Amino acid sequence: MRAADPRARAADLVKKIPGVPPAELAELNRAQDRISFVYLERCVIHRDSNAITATDEKGVVHLPAATLGVLMLGPGTSITQQAMMLIADNGATVVWVGEHGIRYYAHGRSLARSSRLLVAQAAAVSHRDRRLQVARAMYRMRFPGEDTGRLTMQQLRGKEGARVRRCYREHALRTGVSWNNREYDPDNFDGSDPVNQALSAAHACLYGIVHAVIVAIGASPGLGFVHTGHERSFVYDIADLYKAEISIPVAFDIAAGESTDIGSDTRRAVRDRVHDGALLDRCVRDIRSLLLTDGSAGPIDEEQLDEEAGSDAVRLWDEEGYELAGGRNYSGDVDF
């Protein structure tokens, strides 16, 4: 009697699995097309079909899982296993944070399936000249029109410090907020003045968004080029590209408004600033440009990268520099 077709048996097995089947990778929204972040606290998070639900004393809110970039879970949140399964299936990132979003605890899985970005990042950060090239490119993004190609890291740090101080002074003058310097205690959010509280909350939101993008596209949060030695070094590298445009002006606006709930008001203001998704798209493009472009490379093929990121192909490394197909036996007739 002929054995049953394995594919038919697998199909029968899938039919018997209860619940909504996970989405196909090709059906998922790209990282840059998703909602930047949603912050939830003091609620129960569950699942209703393909939506995440957040329930508190005010009622139930439905959030389409496929549109989420990062879900920030604050104090008082409880999340079910079904909700986490749906989030994982849709490639969203969950970040567990503390009060006011100023503490980062953990994150979920990646949307990417290809290791191309991760390999390029590891190779660049491990080579002195290539690392310096990427670091200079990061600073060049902050100083458009200026030649940073010959500056040392010490000179670049000096220029960046002067730029940030100037940015603080300009926004203090614009908003009328008194500004002395950046002072904060990570263990005591209320111990600093309102503008420094707002800066801490705004930066935390920006870090969460950037962290979600980095993880989602398959890069490593810990392999930084300017920052080093911390599990979020690359997060700080990328977030620093956008602080002058997003978190710093938002923080001064909140401080000028005499908010009575700086943490919540700042998170909402950051959300409103990035709600159109332009930051996510820019963040993805900047990371790819930094990691995959060298002096001789042409424009990055975005469609090819998205196709590679969605591939589940596993290959084998060879010392000659080739990539061989996985899932096959290479022993031939040789008995080792």
PDB file of N, CA, C and O in Angstrom, residues 115 117-126 131 134-135 138 211 214 218-238 287 290-291:
ATOM      1  N   SER A 115      19.605  37.340   7.928  1.00  0.00           N
ATOM      2  CA  SER A 115      20.644  37.859   8.819  1.00  0.00           C
ATOM      3  C   SER A 115      21.582  38.826   8.103  1.00  0.00           C
ATOM      4  O   SER A 115      22.638  39.157   8.624  1.00  0.00           O
ATOM      5  N   LEU A 117      21.577  42.094   7.469  1.00  0.00           N
ATOM      6  CA  LEU A 117      21.908  43.309   8.205  1.00  0.00           C
ATOM      7  C   LEU A 117      22.783  43.006   9.417  1.00  0.00           C
ATOM      8  O   LEU A 117      23.740  43.727   9.702  1.00  0.00           O
ATOM      9  N   LEU A 118      22.451  41.945  10.130  1.00  0.00           N
ATOM     10  CA  LEU A 118      23.199  41.586  11.324  1.00  0.00           C
ATOM     11  C   LEU A 118      24.644  41.234  10.984  1.00  0.00           C
ATOM     12  O   LEU A 118      25.584  41.656  11.672  1.00  0.00           O
ATOM     13  N   VAL A 119      24.850  40.465   9.916  1.00  0.00           N
ATOM     14  CA  VAL A 119      26.202  40.100   9.497  1.00  0.00           C
ATOM     15  C   VAL A 119      26.988  41.344   9.082  1.00  0.00           C
ATOM     16  O   VAL A 119      28.159  41.515   9.450  1.00  0.00           O
ATOM     17  N   ALA A 120      26.345  42.237   8.327  1.00  0.00           N
ATOM     18  CA  ALA A 120      27.014  43.473   7.903  1.00  0.00           C
ATOM     19  C   ALA A 120      27.359  44.345   9.106  1.00  0.00           C
ATOM     20  O   ALA A 120      28.445  44.945   9.169  1.00  0.00           O
ATOM     21  N   GLN A 121      26.467  44.412  10.076  1.00  0.00           N
ATOM     22  CA  GLN A 121      26.712  45.204  11.279  1.00  0.00           C
ATOM     23  C   GLN A 121      27.880  44.643  12.081  1.00  0.00           C
ATOM     24  O   GLN A 121      28.764  45.376  12.520  1.00  0.00           O
ATOM     25  N   ALA A 122      27.889  43.330  12.269  1.00  0.00           N
ATOM     26  CA  ALA A 122      28.966  42.688  13.032  1.00  0.00           C
ATOM     27  C   ALA A 122      30.309  42.863  12.334  1.00  0.00           C
ATOM     28  O   ALA A 122      31.334  43.109  12.985  1.00  0.00           O
ATOM     29  N   ALA A 123      30.321  42.729  11.003  1.00  0.00           N
ATOM     30  CA  ALA A 123      31.564  42.891  10.254  1.00  0.00           C
ATOM     31  C   ALA A 123      32.081  44.320  10.364  1.00  0.00           C
ATOM     32  O   ALA A 123      33.284  44.552  10.553  1.00  0.00           O
ATOM     33  N   ALA A 124      31.170  45.307  10.275  1.00  0.00           N
ATOM     34  CA  ALA A 124      31.589  46.707  10.316  1.00  0.00           C
ATOM     35  C   ALA A 124      32.087  47.109  11.698  1.00  0.00           C
ATOM     36  O   ALA A 124      33.098  47.804  11.828  1.00  0.00           O
ATOM     37  N   VAL A 125      31.387  46.688  12.742  1.00  0.00           N
ATOM     38  CA  VAL A 125      31.770  47.103  14.082  1.00  0.00           C
ATOM     39  C   VAL A 125      33.054  46.415  14.537  1.00  0.00           C
ATOM     40  O   VAL A 125      33.725  46.887  15.465  1.00  0.00           O
ATOM     41  N   SER A 126      33.416  45.308  13.886  1.00  0.00           N
ATOM     42  CA  SER A 126      34.617  44.557  14.265  1.00  0.00           C
ATOM     43  C   SER A 126      35.863  45.020  13.518  1.00  0.00           C
ATOM     44  O   SER A 126      36.969  44.548  13.810  1.00  0.00           O
ATOM     45  N   ARG A 131      34.353  50.696  11.084  1.00  0.00           N
ATOM     46  CA  ARG A 131      33.587  51.267  12.200  1.00  0.00           C
ATOM     47  C   ARG A 131      33.706  52.786  12.205  1.00  0.00           C
ATOM     48  O   ARG A 131      32.718  53.495  12.408  1.00  0.00           O
ATOM     49  N   VAL A 134      31.476  54.238   9.505  1.00  0.00           N
ATOM     50  CA  VAL A 134      30.057  54.288   9.863  1.00  0.00           C
ATOM     51  C   VAL A 134      29.811  55.398  10.888  1.00  0.00           C
ATOM     52  O   VAL A 134      28.830  56.145  10.790  1.00  0.00           O
ATOM     53  N   ALA A 135      30.706  55.521  11.869  1.00  0.00           N
ATOM     54  CA  ALA A 135      30.545  56.570  12.874  1.00  0.00           C
ATOM     55  C   ALA A 135      30.588  57.957  12.224  1.00  0.00           C
ATOM     56  O   ALA A 135      29.781  58.836  12.556  1.00  0.00           O
ATOM     57  N   MET A 138      27.345  58.661  10.548  1.00  0.00           N
ATOM     58  CA  MET A 138      26.312  59.060  11.503  1.00  0.00           C
ATOM     59  C   MET A 138      26.416  60.540  11.848  1.00  0.00           C
ATOM     60  O   MET A 138      25.406  61.258  11.903  1.00  0.00           O
ATOM     61  N   HIS A 211      14.464  51.132  18.985  1.00  0.00           N
ATOM     62  CA  HIS A 211      14.755  49.743  19.356  1.00  0.00           C
ATOM     63  C   HIS A 211      13.840  48.792  18.592  1.00  0.00           C
ATOM     64  O   HIS A 211      14.279  47.749  18.089  1.00  0.00           O
ATOM     65  N   ILE A 214      15.064  48.529  14.966  1.00  0.00           N
ATOM     66  CA  ILE A 214      16.314  47.776  14.871  1.00  0.00           C
ATOM     67  C   ILE A 214      16.042  46.282  14.980  1.00  0.00           C
ATOM     68  O   ILE A 214      16.541  45.475  14.180  1.00  0.00           O
ATOM     69  N   GLY A 218      16.098  43.118  11.886  1.00  0.00           N
ATOM     70  CA  GLY A 218      17.118  42.077  12.025  1.00  0.00           C
ATOM     71  C   GLY A 218      18.501  42.541  12.389  1.00  0.00           C
ATOM     72  O   GLY A 218      19.461  41.770  12.256  1.00  0.00           O
ATOM     73  N   ALA A 219      18.655  43.786  12.872  1.00  0.00           N
ATOM     74  CA  ALA A 219      19.964  44.261  13.335  1.00  0.00           C
ATOM     75  C   ALA A 219      20.075  44.014  14.839  1.00  0.00           C
ATOM     76  O   ALA A 219      19.131  43.581  15.492  1.00  0.00           O
ATOM     77  N   SER A 220      21.260  44.306  15.400  1.00  0.00           N
ATOM     78  CA  SER A 220      21.486  44.072  16.824  1.00  0.00           C
ATOM     79  C   SER A 220      21.456  45.391  17.591  1.00  0.00           C
ATOM     80  O   SER A 220      22.190  46.324  17.246  1.00  0.00           O
ATOM     81  N   PRO A 221      20.662  45.488  18.651  1.00  0.00           N
ATOM     82  CA  PRO A 221      20.644  46.713  19.458  1.00  0.00           C
ATOM     83  C   PRO A 221      21.961  46.969  20.180  1.00  0.00           C
ATOM     84  O   PRO A 221      22.252  48.101  20.549  1.00  0.00           O
ATOM     85  N   GLY A 222      22.768  45.922  20.392  1.00  0.00           N
ATOM     86  CA  GLY A 222      23.968  46.060  21.214  1.00  0.00           C
ATOM     87  C   GLY A 222      25.240  46.408  20.482  1.00  0.00           C
ATOM     88  O   GLY A 222      26.229  46.793  21.119  1.00  0.00           O
ATOM     89  N   LEU A 223      25.277  46.284  19.149  1.00  0.00           N
ATOM     90  CA  LEU A 223      26.512  46.530  18.405  1.00  0.00           C
ATOM     91  C   LEU A 223      26.535  47.966  17.901  1.00  0.00           C
ATOM     92  O   LEU A 223      26.154  48.256  16.770  1.00  0.00           O
ATOM     93  N   GLY A 224      26.987  48.875  18.757  1.00  0.00           N
ATOM     94  CA  GLY A 224      27.019  50.294  18.419  1.00  0.00           C
ATOM     95  C   GLY A 224      28.331  50.705  17.771  1.00  0.00           C
ATOM     96  O   GLY A 224      29.335  50.002  17.860  1.00  0.00           O
ATOM     97  N   PHE A 225      28.303  51.875  17.154  1.00  0.00           N
ATOM     98  CA  PHE A 225      29.491  52.407  16.475  1.00  0.00           C
ATOM     99  C   PHE A 225      30.049  53.631  17.196  1.00  0.00           C
ATOM    100  O   PHE A 225      31.251  53.789  17.294  1.00  0.00           O
ATOM    101  N   VAL A 226      29.191  54.478  17.705  1.00  0.00           N
ATOM    102  CA  VAL A 226      29.614  55.610  18.529  1.00  0.00           C
ATOM    103  C   VAL A 226      29.542  55.213  19.996  1.00  0.00           C
ATOM    104  O   VAL A 226      30.507  55.369  20.740  1.00  0.00           O
ATOM    105  N   HIS A 227      28.399  54.688  20.415  1.00  0.00           N
ATOM    106  CA  HIS A 227      28.261  54.148  21.758  1.00  0.00           C
ATOM    107  C   HIS A 227      28.787  52.713  21.772  1.00  0.00           C
ATOM    108  O   HIS A 227      28.768  52.025  20.747  1.00  0.00           O
ATOM    109  N   THR A 228      29.210  52.263  22.937  1.00  0.00           N
ATOM    110  CA  THR A 228      29.759  50.913  23.019  1.00  0.00           C
ATOM    111  C   THR A 228      29.599  50.372  24.427  1.00  0.00           C
ATOM    112  O   THR A 228      29.413  51.127  25.384  1.00  0.00           O
ATOM    113  N   GLY A 229      29.629  49.048  24.547  1.00  0.00           N
ATOM    114  CA  GLY A 229      29.650  48.412  25.854  1.00  0.00           C
ATOM    115  C   GLY A 229      28.304  48.238  26.520  1.00  0.00           C
ATOM    116  O   GLY A 229      28.230  47.741  27.637  1.00  0.00           O
ATOM    117  N   HIS A 230      27.217  48.603  25.851  1.00  0.00           N
ATOM    118  CA  HIS A 230      25.888  48.484  26.442  1.00  0.00           C
ATOM    119  C   HIS A 230      25.002  47.684  25.502  1.00  0.00           C
ATOM    120  O   HIS A 230      25.198  47.702  24.284  1.00  0.00           O
ATOM    121  N   GLU A 231      24.011  46.992  26.068  1.00  0.00           N
ATOM    122  CA  GLU A 231      23.139  46.165  25.246  1.00  0.00           C
ATOM    123  C   GLU A 231      22.275  46.977  24.287  1.00  0.00           C
ATOM    124  O   GLU A 231      21.680  46.427  23.360  1.00  0.00           O
ATOM    125  N   ARG A 232      22.215  48.317  24.467  1.00  0.00           N
ATOM    126  CA  ARG A 232      21.420  49.170  23.576  1.00  0.00           C
ATOM    127  C   ARG A 232      22.295  50.220  22.888  1.00  0.00           C
ATOM    128  O   ARG A 232      21.805  51.276  22.485  1.00  0.00           O
ATOM    129  N   SER A 233      23.565  49.933  22.728  1.00  0.00           N
ATOM    130  CA  SER A 233      24.484  50.917  22.151  1.00  0.00           C
ATOM    131  C   SER A 233      24.027  51.410  20.785  1.00  0.00           C
ATOM    132  O   SER A 233      24.070  52.605  20.484  1.00  0.00           O
ATOM    133  N   PHE A 234      23.584  50.499  19.915  1.00  0.00           N
ATOM    134  CA  PHE A 234      23.156  50.895  18.576  1.00  0.00           C
ATOM    135  C   PHE A 234      21.841  51.670  18.637  1.00  0.00           C
ATOM    136  O   PHE A 234      21.589  52.540  17.796  1.00  0.00           O
ATOM    137  N   VAL A 235      20.996  51.375  19.621  1.00  0.00           N
ATOM    138  CA  VAL A 235      19.769  52.153  19.826  1.00  0.00           C
ATOM    139  C   VAL A 235      20.117  53.604  20.093  1.00  0.00           C
ATOM    140  O   VAL A 235      19.532  54.528  19.507  1.00  0.00           O
ATOM    141  N   TYR A 236      21.088  53.835  20.974  1.00  0.00           N
ATOM    142  CA  TYR A 236      21.491  55.202  21.292  1.00  0.00           C
ATOM    143  C   TYR A 236      22.130  55.881  20.078  1.00  0.00           C
ATOM    144  O   TYR A 236      21.927  57.078  19.841  1.00  0.00           O
ATOM    145  N   ASP A 237      22.907  55.114  19.314  1.00  0.00           N
ATOM    146  CA  ASP A 237      23.498  55.665  18.084  1.00  0.00           C
ATOM    147  C   ASP A 237      22.425  56.229  17.160  1.00  0.00           C
ATOM    148  O   ASP A 237      22.518  57.372  16.697  1.00  0.00           O
ATOM    149  N   ILE A 238      21.419  55.417  16.867  1.00  0.00           N
ATOM    150  CA  ILE A 238      20.395  55.811  15.895  1.00  0.00           C
ATOM    151  C   ILE A 238      19.464  56.869  16.474  1.00  0.00           C
ATOM    152  O   ILE A 238      19.095  57.836  15.788  1.00  0.00           O
ATOM    153  N   ILE A 287      19.359  53.089   8.766  1.00  0.00           N
ATOM    154  CA  ILE A 287      20.086  51.918   9.262  1.00  0.00           C
ATOM    155  C   ILE A 287      20.635  51.098   8.095  1.00  0.00           C
ATOM    156  O   ILE A 287      21.801  50.691   8.091  1.00  0.00           O
ATOM    157  N   LEU A 290      23.569  52.949   6.494  1.00  0.00           N
ATOM    158  CA  LEU A 290      24.776  52.915   7.309  1.00  0.00           C
ATOM    159  C   LEU A 290      25.458  51.556   7.274  1.00  0.00           C
ATOM    160  O   LEU A 290      26.694  51.470   7.221  1.00  0.00           O
ATOM    161  N   LEU A 291      24.682  50.487   7.293  1.00  0.00           N
ATOM    162  CA  LEU A 291      25.256  49.154   7.415  1.00  0.00           C
ATOM    163  C   LEU A 291      25.564  48.482   6.089  1.00  0.00           C
ATOM    164  O   LEU A 291      26.447  47.623   6.024  1.00  0.00           O
TER     165      LEU A 291
END
